[in-house]
PDB file of C-alpha atoms in Angstrom:
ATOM      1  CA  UNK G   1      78.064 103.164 201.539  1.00 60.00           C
ATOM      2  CA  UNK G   2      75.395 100.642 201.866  1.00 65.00           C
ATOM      3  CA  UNK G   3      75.341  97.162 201.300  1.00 65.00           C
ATOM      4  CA  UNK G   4      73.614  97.562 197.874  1.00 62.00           C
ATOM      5  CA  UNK G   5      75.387 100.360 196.399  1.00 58.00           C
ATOM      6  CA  UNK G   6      78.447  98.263 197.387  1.00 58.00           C
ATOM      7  CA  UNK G   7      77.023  95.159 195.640  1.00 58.00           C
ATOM      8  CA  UNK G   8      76.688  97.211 192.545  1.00 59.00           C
ATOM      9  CA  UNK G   9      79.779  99.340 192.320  1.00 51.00           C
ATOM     10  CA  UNK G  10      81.614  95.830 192.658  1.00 51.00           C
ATOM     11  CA  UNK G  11      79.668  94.139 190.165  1.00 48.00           C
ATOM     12  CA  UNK G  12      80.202  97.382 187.994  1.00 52.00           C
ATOM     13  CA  UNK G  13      83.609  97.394 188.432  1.00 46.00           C
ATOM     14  CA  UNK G  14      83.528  93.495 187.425  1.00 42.00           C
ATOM     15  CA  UNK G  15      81.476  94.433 183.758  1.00 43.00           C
ATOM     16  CA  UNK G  16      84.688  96.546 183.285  1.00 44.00           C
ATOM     17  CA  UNK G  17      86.996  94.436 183.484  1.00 44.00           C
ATOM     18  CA  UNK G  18      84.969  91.312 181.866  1.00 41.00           C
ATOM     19  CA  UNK G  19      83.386  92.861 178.543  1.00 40.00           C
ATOM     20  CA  UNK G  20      86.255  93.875 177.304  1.00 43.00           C
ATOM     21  CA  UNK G  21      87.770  90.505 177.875  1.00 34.00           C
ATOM     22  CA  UNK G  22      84.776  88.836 176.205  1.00 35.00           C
ATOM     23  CA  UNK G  23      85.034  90.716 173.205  1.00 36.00           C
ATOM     24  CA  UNK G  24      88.956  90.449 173.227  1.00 33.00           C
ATOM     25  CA  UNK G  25      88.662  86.122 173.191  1.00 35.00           C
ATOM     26  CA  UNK G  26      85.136  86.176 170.731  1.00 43.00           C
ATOM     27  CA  UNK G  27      87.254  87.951 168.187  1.00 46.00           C
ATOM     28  CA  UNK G  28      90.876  86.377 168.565  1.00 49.00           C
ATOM     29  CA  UNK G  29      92.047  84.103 165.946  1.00 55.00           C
ATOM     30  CA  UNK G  30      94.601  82.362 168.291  1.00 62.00           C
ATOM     31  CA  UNK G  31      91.317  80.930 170.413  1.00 81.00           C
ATOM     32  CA  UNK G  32      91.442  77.237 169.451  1.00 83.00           C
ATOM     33  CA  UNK G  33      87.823  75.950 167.884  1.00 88.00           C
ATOM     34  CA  UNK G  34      86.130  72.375 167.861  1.00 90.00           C
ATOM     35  CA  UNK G  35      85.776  70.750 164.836  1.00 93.00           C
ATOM     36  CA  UNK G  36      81.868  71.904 164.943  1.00 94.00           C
ATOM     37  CA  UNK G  37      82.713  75.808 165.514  1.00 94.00           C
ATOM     38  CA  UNK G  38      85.265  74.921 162.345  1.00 92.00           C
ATOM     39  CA  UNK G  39      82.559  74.041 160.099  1.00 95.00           C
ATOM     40  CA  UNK G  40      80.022  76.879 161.090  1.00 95.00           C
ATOM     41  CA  UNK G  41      82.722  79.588 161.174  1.00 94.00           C
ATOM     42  CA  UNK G  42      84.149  78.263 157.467  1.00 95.00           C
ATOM     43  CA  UNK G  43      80.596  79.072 156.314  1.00 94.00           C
ATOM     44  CA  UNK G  44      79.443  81.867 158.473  1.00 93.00           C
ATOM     45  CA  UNK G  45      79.026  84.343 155.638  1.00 91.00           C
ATOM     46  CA  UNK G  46      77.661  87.033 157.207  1.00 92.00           C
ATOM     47  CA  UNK G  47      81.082  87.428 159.751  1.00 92.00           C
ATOM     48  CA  UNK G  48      83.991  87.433 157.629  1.00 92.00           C
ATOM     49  CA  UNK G  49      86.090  87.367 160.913  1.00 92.00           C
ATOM     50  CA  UNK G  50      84.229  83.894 162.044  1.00 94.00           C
ATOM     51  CA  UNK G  51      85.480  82.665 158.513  1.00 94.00           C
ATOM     52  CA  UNK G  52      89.232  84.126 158.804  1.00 93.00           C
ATOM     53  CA  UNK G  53      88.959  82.501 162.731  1.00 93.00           C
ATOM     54  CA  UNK G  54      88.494  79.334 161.025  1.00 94.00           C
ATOM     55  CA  UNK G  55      90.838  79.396 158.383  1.00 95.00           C
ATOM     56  CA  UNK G  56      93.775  80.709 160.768  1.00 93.00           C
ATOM     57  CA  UNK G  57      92.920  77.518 163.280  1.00 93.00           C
ATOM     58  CA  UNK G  58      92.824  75.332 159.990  1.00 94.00           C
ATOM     59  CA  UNK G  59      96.182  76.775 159.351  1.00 93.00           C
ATOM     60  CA  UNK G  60      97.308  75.681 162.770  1.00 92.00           C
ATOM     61  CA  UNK G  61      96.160  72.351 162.347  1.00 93.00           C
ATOM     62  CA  UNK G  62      98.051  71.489 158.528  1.00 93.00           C
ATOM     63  CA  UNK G  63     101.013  72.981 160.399  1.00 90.00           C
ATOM     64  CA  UNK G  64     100.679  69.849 163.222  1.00 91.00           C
ATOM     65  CA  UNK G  65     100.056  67.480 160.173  1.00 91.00           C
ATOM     66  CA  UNK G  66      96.448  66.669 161.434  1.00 92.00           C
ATOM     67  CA  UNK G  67      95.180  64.307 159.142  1.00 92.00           C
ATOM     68  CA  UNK G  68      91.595  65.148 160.062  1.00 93.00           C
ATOM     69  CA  UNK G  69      91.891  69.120 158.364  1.00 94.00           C
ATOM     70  CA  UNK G  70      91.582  67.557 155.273  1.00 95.00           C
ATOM     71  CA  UNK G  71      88.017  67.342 155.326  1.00 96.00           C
ATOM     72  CA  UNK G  72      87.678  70.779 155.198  1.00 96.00           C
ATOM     73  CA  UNK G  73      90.197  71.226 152.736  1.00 97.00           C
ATOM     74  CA  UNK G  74      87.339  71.731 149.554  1.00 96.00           C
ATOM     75  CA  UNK G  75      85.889  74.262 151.841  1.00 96.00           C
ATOM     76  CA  UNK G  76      89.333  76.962 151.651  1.00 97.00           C
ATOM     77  CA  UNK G  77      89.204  76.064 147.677  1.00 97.00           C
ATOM     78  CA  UNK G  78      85.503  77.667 147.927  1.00 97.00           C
ATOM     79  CA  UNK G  79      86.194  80.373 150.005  1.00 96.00           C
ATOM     80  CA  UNK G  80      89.216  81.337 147.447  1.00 95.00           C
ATOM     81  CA  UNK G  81      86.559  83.665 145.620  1.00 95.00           C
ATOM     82  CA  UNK G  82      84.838  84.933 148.965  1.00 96.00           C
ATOM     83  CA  UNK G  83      84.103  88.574 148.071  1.00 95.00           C
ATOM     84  CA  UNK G  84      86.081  90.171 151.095  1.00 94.00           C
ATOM     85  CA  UNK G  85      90.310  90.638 150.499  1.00 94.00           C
ATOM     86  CA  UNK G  86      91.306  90.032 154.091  1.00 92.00           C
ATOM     87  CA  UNK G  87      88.801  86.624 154.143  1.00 95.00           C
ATOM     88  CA  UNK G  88      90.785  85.761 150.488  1.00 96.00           C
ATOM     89  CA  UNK G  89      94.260  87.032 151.883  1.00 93.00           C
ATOM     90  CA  UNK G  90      94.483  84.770 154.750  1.00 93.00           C
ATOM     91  CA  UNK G  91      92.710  81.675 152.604  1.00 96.00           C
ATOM     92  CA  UNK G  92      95.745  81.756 149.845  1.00 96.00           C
ATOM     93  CA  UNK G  93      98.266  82.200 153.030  1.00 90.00           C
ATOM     94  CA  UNK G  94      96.867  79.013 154.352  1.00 95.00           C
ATOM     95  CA  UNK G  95      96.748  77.001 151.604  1.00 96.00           C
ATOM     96  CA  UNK G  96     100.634  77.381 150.988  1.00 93.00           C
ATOM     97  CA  UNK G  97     101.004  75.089 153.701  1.00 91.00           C
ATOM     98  CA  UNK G  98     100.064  71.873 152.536  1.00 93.00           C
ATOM     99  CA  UNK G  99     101.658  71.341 148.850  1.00 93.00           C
ATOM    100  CA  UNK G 100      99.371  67.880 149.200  1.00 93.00           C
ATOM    101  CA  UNK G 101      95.655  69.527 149.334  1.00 94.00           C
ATOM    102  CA  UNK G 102      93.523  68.869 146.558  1.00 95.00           C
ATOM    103  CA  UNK G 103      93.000  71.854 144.261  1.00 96.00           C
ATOM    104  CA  UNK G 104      94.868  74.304 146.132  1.00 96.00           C
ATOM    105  CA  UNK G 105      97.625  74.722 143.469  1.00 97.00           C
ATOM    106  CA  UNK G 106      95.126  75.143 141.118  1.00 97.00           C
ATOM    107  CA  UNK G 107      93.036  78.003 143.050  1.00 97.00           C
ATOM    108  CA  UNK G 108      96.470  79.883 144.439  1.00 97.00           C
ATOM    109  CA  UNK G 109      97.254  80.384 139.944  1.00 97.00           C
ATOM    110  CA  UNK G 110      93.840  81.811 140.021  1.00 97.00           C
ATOM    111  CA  UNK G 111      94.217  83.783 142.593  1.00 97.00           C
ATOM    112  CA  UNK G 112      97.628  85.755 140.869  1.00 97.00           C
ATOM    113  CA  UNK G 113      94.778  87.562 139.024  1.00 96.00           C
ATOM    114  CA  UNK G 114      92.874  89.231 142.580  1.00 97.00           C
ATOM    115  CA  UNK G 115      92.589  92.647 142.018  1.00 94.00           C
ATOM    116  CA  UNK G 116      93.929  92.956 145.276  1.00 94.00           C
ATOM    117  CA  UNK G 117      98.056  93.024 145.843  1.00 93.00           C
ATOM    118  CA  UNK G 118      97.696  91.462 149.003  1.00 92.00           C
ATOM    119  CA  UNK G 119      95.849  88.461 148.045  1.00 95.00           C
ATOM    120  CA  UNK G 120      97.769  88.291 145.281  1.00 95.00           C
ATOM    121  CA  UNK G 121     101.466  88.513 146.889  1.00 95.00           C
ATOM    122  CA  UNK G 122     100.478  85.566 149.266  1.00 94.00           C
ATOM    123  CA  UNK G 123      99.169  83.455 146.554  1.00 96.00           C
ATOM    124  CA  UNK G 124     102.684  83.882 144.811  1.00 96.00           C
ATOM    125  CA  UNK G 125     104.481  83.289 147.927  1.00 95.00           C
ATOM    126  CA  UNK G 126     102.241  80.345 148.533  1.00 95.00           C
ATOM    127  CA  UNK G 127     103.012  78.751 145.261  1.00 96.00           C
ATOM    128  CA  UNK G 128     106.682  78.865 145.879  1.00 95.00           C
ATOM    129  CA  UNK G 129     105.817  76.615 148.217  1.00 92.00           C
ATOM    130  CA  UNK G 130     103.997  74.202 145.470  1.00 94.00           C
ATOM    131  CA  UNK G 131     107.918  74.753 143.195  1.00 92.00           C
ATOM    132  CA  UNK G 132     105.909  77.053 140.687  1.00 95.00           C
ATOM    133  CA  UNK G 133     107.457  80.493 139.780  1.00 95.00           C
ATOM    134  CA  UNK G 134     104.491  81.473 138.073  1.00 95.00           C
ATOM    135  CA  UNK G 135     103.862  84.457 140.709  1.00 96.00           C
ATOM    136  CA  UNK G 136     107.751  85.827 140.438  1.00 97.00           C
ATOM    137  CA  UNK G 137     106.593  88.972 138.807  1.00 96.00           C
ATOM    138  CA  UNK G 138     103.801  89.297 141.879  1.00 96.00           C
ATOM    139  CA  UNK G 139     106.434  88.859 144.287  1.00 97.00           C
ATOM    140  CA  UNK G 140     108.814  91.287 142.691  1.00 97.00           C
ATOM    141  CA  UNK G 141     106.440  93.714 143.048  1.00 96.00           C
ATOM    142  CA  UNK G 142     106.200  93.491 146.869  1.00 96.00           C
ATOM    143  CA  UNK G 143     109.637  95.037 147.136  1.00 96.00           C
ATOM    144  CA  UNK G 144     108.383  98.102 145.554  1.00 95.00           C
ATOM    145  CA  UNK G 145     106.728 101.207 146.319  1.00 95.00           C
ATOM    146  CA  UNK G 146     102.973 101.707 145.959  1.00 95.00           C
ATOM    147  CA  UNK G 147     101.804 104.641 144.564  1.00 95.00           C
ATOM    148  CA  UNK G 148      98.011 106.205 145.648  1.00 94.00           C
ATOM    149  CA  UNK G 149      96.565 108.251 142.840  1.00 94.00           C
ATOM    150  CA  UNK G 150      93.330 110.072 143.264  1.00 93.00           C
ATOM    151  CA  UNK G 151      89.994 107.753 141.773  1.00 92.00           C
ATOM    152  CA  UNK G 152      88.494 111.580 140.557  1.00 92.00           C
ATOM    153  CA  UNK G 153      88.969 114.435 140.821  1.00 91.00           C
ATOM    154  CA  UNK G 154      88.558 116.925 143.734  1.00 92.00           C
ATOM    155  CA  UNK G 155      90.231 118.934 146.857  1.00 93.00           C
ATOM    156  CA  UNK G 156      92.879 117.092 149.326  1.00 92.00           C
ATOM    157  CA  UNK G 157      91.252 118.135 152.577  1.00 89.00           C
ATOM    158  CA  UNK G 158      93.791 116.325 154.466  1.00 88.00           C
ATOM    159  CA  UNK G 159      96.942 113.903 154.431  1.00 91.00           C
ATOM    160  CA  UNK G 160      99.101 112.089 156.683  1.00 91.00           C
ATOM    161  CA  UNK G 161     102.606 113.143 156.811  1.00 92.00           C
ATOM    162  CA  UNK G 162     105.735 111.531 155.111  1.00 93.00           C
ATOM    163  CA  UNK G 163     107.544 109.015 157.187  1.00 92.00           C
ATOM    164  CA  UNK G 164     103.884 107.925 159.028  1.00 93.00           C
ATOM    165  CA  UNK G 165     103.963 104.228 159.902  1.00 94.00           C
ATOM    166  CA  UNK G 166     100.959 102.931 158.296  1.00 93.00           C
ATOM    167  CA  UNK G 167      98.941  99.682 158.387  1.00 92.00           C
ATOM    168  CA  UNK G 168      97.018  97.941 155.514  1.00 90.00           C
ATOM    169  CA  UNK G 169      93.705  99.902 155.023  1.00 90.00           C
ATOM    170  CA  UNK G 170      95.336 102.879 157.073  1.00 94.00           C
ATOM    171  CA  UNK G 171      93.975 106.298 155.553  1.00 94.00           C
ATOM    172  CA  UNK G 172      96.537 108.395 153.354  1.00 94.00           C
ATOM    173  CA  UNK G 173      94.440 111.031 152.610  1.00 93.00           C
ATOM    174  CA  UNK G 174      90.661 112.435 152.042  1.00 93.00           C
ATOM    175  CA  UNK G 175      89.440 113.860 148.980  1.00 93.00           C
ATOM    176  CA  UNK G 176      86.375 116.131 148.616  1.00 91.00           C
ATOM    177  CA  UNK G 177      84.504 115.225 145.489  1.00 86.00           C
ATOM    178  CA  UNK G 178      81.738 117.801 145.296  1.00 82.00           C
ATOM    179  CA  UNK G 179      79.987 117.250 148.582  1.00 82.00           C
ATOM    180  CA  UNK G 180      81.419 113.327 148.174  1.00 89.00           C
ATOM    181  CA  UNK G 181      84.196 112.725 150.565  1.00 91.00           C
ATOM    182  CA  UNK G 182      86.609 109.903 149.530  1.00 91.00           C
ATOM    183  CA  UNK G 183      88.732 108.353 151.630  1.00 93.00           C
ATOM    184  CA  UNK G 184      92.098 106.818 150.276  1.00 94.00           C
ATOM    185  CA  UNK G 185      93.797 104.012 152.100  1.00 94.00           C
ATOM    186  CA  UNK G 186      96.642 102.322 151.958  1.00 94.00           C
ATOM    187  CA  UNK G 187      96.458  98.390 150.085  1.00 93.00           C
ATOM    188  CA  UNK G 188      99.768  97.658 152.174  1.00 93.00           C
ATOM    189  CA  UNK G 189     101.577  98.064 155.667  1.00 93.00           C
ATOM    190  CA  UNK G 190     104.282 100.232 155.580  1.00 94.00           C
ATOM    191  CA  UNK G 191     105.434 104.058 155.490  1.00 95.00           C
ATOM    192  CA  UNK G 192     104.565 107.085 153.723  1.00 95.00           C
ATOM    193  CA  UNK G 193     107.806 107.735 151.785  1.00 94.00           C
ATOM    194  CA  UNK G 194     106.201 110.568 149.557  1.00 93.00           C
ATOM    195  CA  UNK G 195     103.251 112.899 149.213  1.00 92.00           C
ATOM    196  CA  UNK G 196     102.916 114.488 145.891  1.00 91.00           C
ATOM    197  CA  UNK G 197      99.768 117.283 147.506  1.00 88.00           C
ATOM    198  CA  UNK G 198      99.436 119.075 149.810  1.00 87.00           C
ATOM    199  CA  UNK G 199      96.324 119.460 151.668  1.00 88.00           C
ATOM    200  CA  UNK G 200      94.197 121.845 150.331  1.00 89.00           C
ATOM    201  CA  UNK G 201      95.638 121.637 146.624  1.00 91.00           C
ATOM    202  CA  UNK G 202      93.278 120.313 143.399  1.00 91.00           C
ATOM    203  CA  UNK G 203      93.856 116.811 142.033  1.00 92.00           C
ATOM    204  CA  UNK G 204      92.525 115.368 139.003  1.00 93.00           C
ATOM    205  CA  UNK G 205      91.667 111.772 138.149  1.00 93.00           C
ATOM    206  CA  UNK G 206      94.566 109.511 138.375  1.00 93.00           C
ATOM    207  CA  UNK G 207      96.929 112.521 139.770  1.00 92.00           C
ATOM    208  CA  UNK G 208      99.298 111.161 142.342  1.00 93.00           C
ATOM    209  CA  UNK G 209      98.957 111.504 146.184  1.00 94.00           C
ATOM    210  CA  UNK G 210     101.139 109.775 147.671  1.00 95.00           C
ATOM    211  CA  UNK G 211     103.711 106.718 147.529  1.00 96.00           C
ATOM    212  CA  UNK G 212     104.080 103.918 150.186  1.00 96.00           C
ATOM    213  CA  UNK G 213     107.527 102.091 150.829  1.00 95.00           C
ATOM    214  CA  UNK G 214     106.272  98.443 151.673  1.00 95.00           C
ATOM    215  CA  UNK G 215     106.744  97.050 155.146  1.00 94.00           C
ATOM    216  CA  UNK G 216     109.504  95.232 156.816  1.00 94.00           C
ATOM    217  CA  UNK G 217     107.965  91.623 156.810  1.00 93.00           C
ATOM    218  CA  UNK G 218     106.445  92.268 153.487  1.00 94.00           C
ATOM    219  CA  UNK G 219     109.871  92.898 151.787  1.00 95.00           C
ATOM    220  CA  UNK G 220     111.695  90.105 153.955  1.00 95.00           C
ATOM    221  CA  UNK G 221     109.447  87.138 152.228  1.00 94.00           C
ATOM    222  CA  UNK G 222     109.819  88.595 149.172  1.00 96.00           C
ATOM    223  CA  UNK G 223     113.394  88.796 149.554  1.00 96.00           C
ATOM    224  CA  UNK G 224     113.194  84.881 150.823  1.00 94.00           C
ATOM    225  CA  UNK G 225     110.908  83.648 147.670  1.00 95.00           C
ATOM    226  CA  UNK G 226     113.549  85.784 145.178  1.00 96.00           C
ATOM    227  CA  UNK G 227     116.181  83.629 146.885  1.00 96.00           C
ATOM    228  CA  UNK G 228     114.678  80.807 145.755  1.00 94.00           C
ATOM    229  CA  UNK G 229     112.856  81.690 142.416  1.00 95.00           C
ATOM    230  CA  UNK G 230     114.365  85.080 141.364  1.00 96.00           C
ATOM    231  CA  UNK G 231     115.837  85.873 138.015  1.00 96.00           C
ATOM    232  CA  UNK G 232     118.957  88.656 137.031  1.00 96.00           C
ATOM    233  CA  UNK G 233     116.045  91.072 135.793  1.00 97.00           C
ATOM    234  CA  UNK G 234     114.359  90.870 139.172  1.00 97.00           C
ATOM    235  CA  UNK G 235     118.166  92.427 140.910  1.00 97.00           C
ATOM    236  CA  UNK G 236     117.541  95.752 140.535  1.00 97.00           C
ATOM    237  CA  UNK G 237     114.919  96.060 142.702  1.00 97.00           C
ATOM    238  CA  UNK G 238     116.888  94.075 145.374  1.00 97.00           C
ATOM    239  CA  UNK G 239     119.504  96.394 145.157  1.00 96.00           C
ATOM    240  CA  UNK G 240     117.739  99.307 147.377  1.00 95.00           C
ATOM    241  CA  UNK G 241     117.722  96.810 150.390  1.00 95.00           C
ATOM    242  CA  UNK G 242     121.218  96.624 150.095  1.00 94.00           C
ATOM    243  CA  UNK G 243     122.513  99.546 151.350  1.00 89.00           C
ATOM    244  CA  UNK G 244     123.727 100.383 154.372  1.00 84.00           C
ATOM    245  CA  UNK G 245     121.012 102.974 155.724  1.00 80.00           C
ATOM    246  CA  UNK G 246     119.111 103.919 159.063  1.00 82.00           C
ATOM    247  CA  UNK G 247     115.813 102.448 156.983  1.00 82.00           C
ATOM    248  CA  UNK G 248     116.707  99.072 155.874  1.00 87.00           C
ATOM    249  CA  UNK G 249     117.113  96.826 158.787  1.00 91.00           C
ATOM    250  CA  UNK G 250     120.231  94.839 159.170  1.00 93.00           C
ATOM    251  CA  UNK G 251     118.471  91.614 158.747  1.00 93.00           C
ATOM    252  CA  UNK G 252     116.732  92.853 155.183  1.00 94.00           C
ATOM    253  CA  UNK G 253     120.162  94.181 153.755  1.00 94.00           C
ATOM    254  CA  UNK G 254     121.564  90.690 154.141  1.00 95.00           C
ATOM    255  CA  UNK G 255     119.334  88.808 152.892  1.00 95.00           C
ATOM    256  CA  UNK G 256     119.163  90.991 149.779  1.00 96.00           C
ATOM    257  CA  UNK G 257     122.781  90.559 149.062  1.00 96.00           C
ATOM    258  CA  UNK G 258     121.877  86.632 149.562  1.00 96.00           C
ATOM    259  CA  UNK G 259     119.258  86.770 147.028  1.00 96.00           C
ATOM    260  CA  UNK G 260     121.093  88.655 144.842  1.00 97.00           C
ATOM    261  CA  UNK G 261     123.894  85.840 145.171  1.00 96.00           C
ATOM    262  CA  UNK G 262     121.786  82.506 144.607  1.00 96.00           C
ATOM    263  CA  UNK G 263     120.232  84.831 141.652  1.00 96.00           C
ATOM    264  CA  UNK G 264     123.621  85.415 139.633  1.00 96.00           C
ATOM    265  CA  UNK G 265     124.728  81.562 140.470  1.00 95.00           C
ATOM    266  CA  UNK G 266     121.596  80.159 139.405  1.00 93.00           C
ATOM    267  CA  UNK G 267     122.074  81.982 136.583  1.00 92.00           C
ATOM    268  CA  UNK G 268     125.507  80.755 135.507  1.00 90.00           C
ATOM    269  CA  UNK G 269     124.478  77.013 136.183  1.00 86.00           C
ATOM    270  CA  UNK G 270     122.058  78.220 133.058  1.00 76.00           C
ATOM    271  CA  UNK G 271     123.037  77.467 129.356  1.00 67.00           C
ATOM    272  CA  UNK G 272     124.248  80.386 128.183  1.00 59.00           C
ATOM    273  CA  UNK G 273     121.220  82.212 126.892  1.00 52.00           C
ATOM    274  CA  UNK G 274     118.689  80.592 128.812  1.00 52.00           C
ATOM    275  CA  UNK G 275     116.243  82.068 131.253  1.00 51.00           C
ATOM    276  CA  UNK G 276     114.050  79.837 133.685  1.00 51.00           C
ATOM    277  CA  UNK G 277     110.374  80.639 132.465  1.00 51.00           C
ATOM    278  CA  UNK G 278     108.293  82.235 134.771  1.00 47.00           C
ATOM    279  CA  UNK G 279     105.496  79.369 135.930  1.00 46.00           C
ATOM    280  CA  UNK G 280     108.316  76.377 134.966  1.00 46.00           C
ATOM    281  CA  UNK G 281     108.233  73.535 137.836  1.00 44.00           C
ATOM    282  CA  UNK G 282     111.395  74.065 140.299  1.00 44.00           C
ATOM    283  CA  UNK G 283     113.478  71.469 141.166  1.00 39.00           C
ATOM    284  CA  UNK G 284     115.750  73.593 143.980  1.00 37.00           C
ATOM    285  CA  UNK G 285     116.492  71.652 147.160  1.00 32.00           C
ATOM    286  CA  UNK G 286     114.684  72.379 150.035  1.00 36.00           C
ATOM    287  CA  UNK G 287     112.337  74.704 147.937  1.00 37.00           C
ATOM    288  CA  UNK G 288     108.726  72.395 148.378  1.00 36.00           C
ATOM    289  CA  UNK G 289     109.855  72.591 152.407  1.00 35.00           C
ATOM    290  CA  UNK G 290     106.480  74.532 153.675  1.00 35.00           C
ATOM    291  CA  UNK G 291     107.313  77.906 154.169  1.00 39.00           C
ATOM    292  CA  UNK G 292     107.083  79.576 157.796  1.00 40.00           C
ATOM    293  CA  UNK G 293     103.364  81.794 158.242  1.00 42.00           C
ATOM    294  CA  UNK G 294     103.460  84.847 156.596  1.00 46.00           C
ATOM    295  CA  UNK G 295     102.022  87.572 159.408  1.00 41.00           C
ATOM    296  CA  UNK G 296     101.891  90.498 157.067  1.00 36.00           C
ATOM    297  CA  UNK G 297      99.910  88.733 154.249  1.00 38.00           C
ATOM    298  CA  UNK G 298      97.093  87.920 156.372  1.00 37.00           C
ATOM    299  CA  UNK G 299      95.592  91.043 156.046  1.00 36.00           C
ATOM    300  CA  UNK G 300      93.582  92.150 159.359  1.00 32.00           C
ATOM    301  CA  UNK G 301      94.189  88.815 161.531  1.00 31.00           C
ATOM    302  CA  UNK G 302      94.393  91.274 164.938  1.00 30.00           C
TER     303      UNK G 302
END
């Protein structure tokens, strides 16, 4: 081989290995940015990612009790209505860790309304953090199932099998719409406990597809927030994670019997009669403590 064809299969070789790599550090969230790259990326609105980037490394800062992240603290209150979930997700996960930052209580109430569960379950978790309830019902609803219905009618030209481990976004199923082809995708990360058609079979609007059991670290901060905020109406849907089964880690099934437990002794420290109203103030010890980061909620951070 000559010298040149040498030269070039080495720096070849070298392009292999280094593109990859450059594309692997442009894009990960854990790359630590200067307080320049923090401001661009928080209003880069044409790269969602450069904005989620800069809200993760925000994160990291309120977490070392910077003092200087607060002067970018107006900007995550803005981006609480940017128009893309996994930009929103991450921004209500973030601002859940300073209890402190002007107008984030405020903008994590609003945010219980996203039309999005995701966004929506880490603004309630969030605002535990704040001692406000108001998102119990939200949370609740992260220990349960999620059902996928078809948005018209049409043929199931294919599904993915009951028991598939499934991400957030992750495709359930495609429906043929006349020569439309829809693709339906999961809101949450989890598994596919049920599939009501089979592939090949005729839906109509709103007829169901499939269910989705929610994910392990999904149902383990819900199961921590219910701890602290949960009510005797919210027990039976603790109860599942309870049992003793091949599908509910050890670590869930415990802390479900603990929530259920601070739920029923809350409850008899009550008047007799008396429920705590969802959205009251909490005064629980240790409950305004900032809660640990919340890896399933911020939807898309890989």
């Amino acid at each position: 081989m000559s010298t040149r064809n040498r030269l070039l299969f080495f720096v070849t070789a070298w392009l292999v290995v280094l593109m990859p790599f450059m594309f692997w550090w442009s894009t990960w969230f854990g790359r630590a940015l200067t307080d320049k790259e923090m401001s661009e990326y928080l209003n880069d609105n044409h790269h969602p990612r450069h904005i989620q980037h800069a809200i993760v490394q925000l994160g990291q800062r309120m977490s070392r009790h910077d003092p200087d992240a607060a002067r970018w603290y107006a900007d995550l209150v803005r981006i609480g209505s940017n128009p893309r979930e996994e930009v929103r997700s991450t921004d209500a996960w973030v601002m859940g860790q300073d209890t402190a930052g002007p107008g984030f209580h405020e903008a994590l109430l609003k945010m219980l309304d996203d039309p999005s569960l995701i966004v929506r379950g880490n603004a309630a978790l969030s605002l535990v953090s704040f001692g406000d309830s108001s998102g119990r019902l939200q949370i609740v609803s992260l220990l349960q199932p999620v059902e996928i219905a078809a948005p018209s009618g049409g043929r199931i030209m294919d599904t993915a099998a009951v028991g598939t481990a499934i991400h957030q976004g992750g495709l359930i199923a495609k429906l043929q719409d006349g020569e439309q082809t829809r693709e339906l995708r999961s809101p949450i990360t989890g598994r596919v406990r049920t599939l009501s058609t089979a592939t090949g079979a005729t839906v109509v609007p709103g007829g169901a597809i499939a269910t989705v059991e929610p994910g392990e670290e999904q149902v383990w901060e819900a199961l921590r927030a219910l701890y602290l905020i949960g009510q005797l109406e919210d027990i039976p849907a603790i109860l599942p994670y309870q049992r003793e089964l091949p599908d509910v880690p050890e670590r869930l099934r415990l802390q479900a019997i603990e929530a259920e437990r601070a739920i029923r002794e809350r409850a008899k420290s009550q008047p007799q009669g008396t429920q705590r109203n969802t959205g009251e103030r909490l005064d629980v010890l240790g409950l305004n403590r900032r809660l640990p980061s919340r890896s399933w909620l911020s939807a898309k951070l890989g």
